[in-house]
Coordinates of N, CA, C and O in Angstrom, one line a residue:
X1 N 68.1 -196.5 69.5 CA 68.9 -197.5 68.9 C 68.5 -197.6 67.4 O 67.3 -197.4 67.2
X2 N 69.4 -198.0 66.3 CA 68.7 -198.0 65.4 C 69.4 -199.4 64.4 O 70.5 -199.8 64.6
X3 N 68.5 -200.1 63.3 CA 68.4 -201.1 63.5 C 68.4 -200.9 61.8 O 68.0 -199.8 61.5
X4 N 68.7 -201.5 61.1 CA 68.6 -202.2 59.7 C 67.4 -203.5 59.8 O 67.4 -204.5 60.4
X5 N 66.4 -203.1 58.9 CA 65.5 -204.6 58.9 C 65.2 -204.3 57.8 O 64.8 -203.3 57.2
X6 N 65.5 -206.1 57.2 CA 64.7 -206.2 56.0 C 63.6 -206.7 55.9 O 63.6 -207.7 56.6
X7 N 62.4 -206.5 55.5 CA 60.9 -207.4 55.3 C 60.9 -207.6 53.9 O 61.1 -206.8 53.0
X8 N 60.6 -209.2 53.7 CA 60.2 -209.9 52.7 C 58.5 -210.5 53.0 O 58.0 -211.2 53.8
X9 N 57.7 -209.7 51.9 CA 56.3 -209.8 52.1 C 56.1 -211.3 51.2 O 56.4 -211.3 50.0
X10 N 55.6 -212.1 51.7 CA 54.6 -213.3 51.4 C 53.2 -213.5 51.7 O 52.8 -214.2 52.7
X11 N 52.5 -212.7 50.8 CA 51.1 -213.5 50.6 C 50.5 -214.3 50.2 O 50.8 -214.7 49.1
X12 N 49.6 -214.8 50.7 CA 49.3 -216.3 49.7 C 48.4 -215.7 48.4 O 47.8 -214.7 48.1
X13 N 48.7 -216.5 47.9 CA 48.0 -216.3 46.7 C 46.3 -216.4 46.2 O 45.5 -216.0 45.3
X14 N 46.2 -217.2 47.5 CA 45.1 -217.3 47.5 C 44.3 -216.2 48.3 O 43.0 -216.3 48.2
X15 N 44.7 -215.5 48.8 CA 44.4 -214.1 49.6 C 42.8 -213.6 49.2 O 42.6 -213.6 48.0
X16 N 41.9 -213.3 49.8 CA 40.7 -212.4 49.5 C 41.6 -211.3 48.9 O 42.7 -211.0 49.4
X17 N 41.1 -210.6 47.3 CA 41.1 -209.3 47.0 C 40.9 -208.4 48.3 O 41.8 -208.0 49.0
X18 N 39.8 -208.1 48.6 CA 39.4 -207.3 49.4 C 39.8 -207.4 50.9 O 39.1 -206.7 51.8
X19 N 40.7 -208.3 51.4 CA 41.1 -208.8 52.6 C 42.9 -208.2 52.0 O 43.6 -207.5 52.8
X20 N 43.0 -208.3 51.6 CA 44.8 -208.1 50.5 C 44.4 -206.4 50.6 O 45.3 -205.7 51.2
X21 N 43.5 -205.8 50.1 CA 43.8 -204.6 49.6 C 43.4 -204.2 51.1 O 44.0 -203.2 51.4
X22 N 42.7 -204.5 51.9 CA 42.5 -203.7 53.6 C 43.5 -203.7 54.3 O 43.6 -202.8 55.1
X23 N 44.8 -204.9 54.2 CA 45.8 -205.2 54.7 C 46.6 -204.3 54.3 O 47.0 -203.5 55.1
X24 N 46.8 -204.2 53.1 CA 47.8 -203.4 52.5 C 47.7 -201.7 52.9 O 48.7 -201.1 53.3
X25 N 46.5 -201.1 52.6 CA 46.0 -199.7 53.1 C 46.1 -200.1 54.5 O 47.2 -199.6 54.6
X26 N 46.0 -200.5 55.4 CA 46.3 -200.5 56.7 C 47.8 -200.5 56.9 O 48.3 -199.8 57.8
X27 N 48.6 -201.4 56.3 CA 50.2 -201.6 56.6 C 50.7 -199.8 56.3 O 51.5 -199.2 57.0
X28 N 50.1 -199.3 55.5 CA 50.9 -198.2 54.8 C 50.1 -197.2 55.9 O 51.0 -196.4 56.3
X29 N 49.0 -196.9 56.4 CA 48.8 -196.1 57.5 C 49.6 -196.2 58.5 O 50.4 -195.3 58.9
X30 N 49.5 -197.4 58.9 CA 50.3 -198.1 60.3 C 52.0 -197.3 60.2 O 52.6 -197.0 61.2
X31 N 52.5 -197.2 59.0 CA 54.1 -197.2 58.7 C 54.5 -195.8 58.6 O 55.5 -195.2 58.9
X32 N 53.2 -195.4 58.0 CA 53.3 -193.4 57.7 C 53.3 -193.2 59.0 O 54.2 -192.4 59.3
X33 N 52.7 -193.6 59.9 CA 52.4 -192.4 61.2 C 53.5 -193.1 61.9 O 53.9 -192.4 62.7
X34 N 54.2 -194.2 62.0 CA 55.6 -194.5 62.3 C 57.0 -193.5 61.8 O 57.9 -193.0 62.4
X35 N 56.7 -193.6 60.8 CA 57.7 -192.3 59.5 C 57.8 -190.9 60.5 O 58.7 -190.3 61.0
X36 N 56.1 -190.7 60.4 CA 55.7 -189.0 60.9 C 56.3 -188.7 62.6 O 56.5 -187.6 63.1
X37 N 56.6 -190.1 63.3 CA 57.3 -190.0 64.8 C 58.3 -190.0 64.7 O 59.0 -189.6 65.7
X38 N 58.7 -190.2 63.7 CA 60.4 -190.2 63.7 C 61.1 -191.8 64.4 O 62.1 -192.0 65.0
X39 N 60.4 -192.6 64.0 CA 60.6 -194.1 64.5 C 61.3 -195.1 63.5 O 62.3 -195.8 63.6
X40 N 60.3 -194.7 62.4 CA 61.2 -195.4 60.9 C 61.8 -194.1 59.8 O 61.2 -193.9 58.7
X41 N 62.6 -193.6 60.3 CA 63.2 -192.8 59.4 C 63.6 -192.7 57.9 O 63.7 -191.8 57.1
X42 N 63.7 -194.0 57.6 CA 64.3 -195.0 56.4 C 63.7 -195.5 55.8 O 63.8 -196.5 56.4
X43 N 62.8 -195.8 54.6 CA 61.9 -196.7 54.0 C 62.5 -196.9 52.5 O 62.6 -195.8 51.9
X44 N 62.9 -197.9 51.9 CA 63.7 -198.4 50.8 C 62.9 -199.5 49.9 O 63.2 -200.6 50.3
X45 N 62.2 -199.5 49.0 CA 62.3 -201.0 48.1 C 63.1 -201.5 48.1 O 64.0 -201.0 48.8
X46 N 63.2 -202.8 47.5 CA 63.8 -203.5 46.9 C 63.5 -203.6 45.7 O 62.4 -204.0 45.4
X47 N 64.4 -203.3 44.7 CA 63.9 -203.7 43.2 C 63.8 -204.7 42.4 O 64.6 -205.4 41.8
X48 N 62.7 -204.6 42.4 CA 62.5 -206.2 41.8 C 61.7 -207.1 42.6 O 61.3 -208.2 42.1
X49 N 61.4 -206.8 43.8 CA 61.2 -208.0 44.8 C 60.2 -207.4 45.9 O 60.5 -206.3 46.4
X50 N 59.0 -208.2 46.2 CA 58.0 -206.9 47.6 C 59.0 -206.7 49.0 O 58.3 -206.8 50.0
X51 N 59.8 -206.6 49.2 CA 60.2 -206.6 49.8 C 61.3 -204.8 50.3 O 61.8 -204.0 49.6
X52 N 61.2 -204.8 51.5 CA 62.3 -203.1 51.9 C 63.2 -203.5 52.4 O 63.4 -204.7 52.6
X53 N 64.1 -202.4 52.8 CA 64.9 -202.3 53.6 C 64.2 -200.9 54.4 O 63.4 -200.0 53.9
X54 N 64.9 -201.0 55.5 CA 64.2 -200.0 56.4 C 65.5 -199.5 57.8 O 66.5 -200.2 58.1
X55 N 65.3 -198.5 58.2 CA 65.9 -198.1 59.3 C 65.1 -197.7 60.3 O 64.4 -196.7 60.1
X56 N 64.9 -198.4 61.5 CA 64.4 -198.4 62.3 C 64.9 -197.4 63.7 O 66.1 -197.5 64.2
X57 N 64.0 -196.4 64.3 CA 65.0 -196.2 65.5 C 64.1 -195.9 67.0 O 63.2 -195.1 67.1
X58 N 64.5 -196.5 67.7 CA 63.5 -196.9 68.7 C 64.4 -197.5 70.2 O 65.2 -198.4 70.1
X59 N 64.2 -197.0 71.0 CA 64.4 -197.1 72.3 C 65.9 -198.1 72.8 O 67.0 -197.9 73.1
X60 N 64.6 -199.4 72.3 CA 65.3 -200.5 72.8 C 64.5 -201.6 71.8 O 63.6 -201.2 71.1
X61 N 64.9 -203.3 71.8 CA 64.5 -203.8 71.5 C 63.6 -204.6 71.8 O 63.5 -205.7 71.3
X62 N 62.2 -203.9 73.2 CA 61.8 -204.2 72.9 C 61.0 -203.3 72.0 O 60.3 -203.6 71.0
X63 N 61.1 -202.7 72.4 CA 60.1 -201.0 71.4 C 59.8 -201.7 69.7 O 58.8 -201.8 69.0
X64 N 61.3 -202.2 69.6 CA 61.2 -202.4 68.2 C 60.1 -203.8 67.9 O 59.2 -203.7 67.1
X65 N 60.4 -204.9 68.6 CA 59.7 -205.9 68.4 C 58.3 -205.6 68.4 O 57.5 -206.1 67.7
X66 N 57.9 -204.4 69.4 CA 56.5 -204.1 69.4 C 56.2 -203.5 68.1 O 55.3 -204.1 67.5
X67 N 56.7 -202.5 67.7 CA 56.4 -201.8 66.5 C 56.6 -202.7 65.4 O 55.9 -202.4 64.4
X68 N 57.3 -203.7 65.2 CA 57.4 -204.5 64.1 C 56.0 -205.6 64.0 O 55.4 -206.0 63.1
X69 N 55.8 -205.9 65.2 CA 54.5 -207.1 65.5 C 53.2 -206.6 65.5 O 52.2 -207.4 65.6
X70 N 53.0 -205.1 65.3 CA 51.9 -204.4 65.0 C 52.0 -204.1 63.8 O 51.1 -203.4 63.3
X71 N 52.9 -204.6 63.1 CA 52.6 -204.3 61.2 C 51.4 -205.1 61.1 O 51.2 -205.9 62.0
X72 N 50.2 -205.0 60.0 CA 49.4 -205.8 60.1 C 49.7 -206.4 58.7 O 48.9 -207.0 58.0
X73 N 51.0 -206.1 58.3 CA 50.9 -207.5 57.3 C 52.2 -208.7 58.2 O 52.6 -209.7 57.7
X74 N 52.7 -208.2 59.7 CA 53.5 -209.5 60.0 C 53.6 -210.6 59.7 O 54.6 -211.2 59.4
X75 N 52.3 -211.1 59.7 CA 52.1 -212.7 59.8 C 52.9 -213.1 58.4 O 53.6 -214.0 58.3
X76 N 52.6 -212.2 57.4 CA 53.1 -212.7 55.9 C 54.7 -212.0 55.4 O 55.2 -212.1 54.3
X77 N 55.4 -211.3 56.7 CA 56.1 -211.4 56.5 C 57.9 -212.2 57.0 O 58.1 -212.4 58.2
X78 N 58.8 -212.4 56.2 CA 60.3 -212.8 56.8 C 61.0 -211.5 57.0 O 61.3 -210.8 56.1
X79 N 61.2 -211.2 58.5 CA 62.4 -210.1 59.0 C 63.5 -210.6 59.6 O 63.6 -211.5 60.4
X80 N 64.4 -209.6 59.1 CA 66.0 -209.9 59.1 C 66.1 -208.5 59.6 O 66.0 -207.4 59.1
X81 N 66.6 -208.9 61.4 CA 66.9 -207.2 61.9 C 68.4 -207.5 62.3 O 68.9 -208.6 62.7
X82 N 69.3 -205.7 62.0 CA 71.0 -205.6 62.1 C 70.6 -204.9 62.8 O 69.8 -204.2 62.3
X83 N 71.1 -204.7 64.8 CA 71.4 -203.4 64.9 C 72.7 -202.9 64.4 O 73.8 -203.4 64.1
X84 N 72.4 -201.6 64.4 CA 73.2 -200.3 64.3 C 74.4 -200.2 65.0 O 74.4 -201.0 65.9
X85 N 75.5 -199.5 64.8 CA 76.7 -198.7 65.8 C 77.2 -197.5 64.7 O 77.0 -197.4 63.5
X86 N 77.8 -196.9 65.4 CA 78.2 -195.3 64.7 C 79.3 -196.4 64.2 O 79.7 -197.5 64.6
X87 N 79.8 -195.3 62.8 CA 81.4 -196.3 62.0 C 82.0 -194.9 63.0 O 81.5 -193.8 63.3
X88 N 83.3 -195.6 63.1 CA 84.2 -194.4 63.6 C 84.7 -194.0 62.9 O 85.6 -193.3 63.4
X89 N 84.8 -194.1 61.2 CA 85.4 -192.7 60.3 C 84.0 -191.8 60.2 O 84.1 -190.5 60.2
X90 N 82.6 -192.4 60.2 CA 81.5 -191.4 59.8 C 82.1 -189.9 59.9 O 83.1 -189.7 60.6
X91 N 81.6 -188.9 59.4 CA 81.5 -187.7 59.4 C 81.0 -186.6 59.8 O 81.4 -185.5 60.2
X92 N 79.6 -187.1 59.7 CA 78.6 -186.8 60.3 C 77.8 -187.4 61.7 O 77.3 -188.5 61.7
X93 N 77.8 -186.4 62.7 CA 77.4 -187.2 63.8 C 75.9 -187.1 63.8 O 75.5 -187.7 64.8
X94 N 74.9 -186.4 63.0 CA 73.7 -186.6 63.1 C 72.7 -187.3 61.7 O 71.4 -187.4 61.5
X95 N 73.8 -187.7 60.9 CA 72.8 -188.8 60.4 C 72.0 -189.5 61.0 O 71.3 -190.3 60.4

């Protein structure tokens, strides 16, 4: 199934440096070897703003909720998940 999610990252400001920068190198390990499974196929900025857009594709929902609640920046972030359906003009059946 595959899913459109946006994450909107909020950290406090008051954040440890060194608690911020372990979070962050951990979120990006955690997301690459997600990438490297073929789970998040999609990774997008937003410009201007910490926040992505992403394509998610994973089993079912719960798969997804698990893989999203193991980001280790969750707690600081707002997600907004769409699932997916094929458009029936698409062209391509393996996008």
């Amino acid at each position: 199934m595959l899913f459109h999610v946006r994450m909107d990252v909020h950290l406090p400001p008051d954040l440890d440096p060194a608690t911020r920068d372990d979070l962050i190198a951990r979120e990006k390990a955690y997301s690459q070897q997600l990438q490297r499974n073929g789970k998040w196929p999609q990774l997008w900025r937003i410009a201007g703003e910490y926040a992505n857009f992403s394509i998610l594709d994973t089993a079912d929902n719960e798969e997804l909720h698990r893989l999203l609640s193991g980001l280790p920046l969750f707690p600081y972030l707002d997600i907004t998940v769409t699932p997916l359906a094929t458009h029936p003009s698409k062209i391509a059946e393996d996008d």
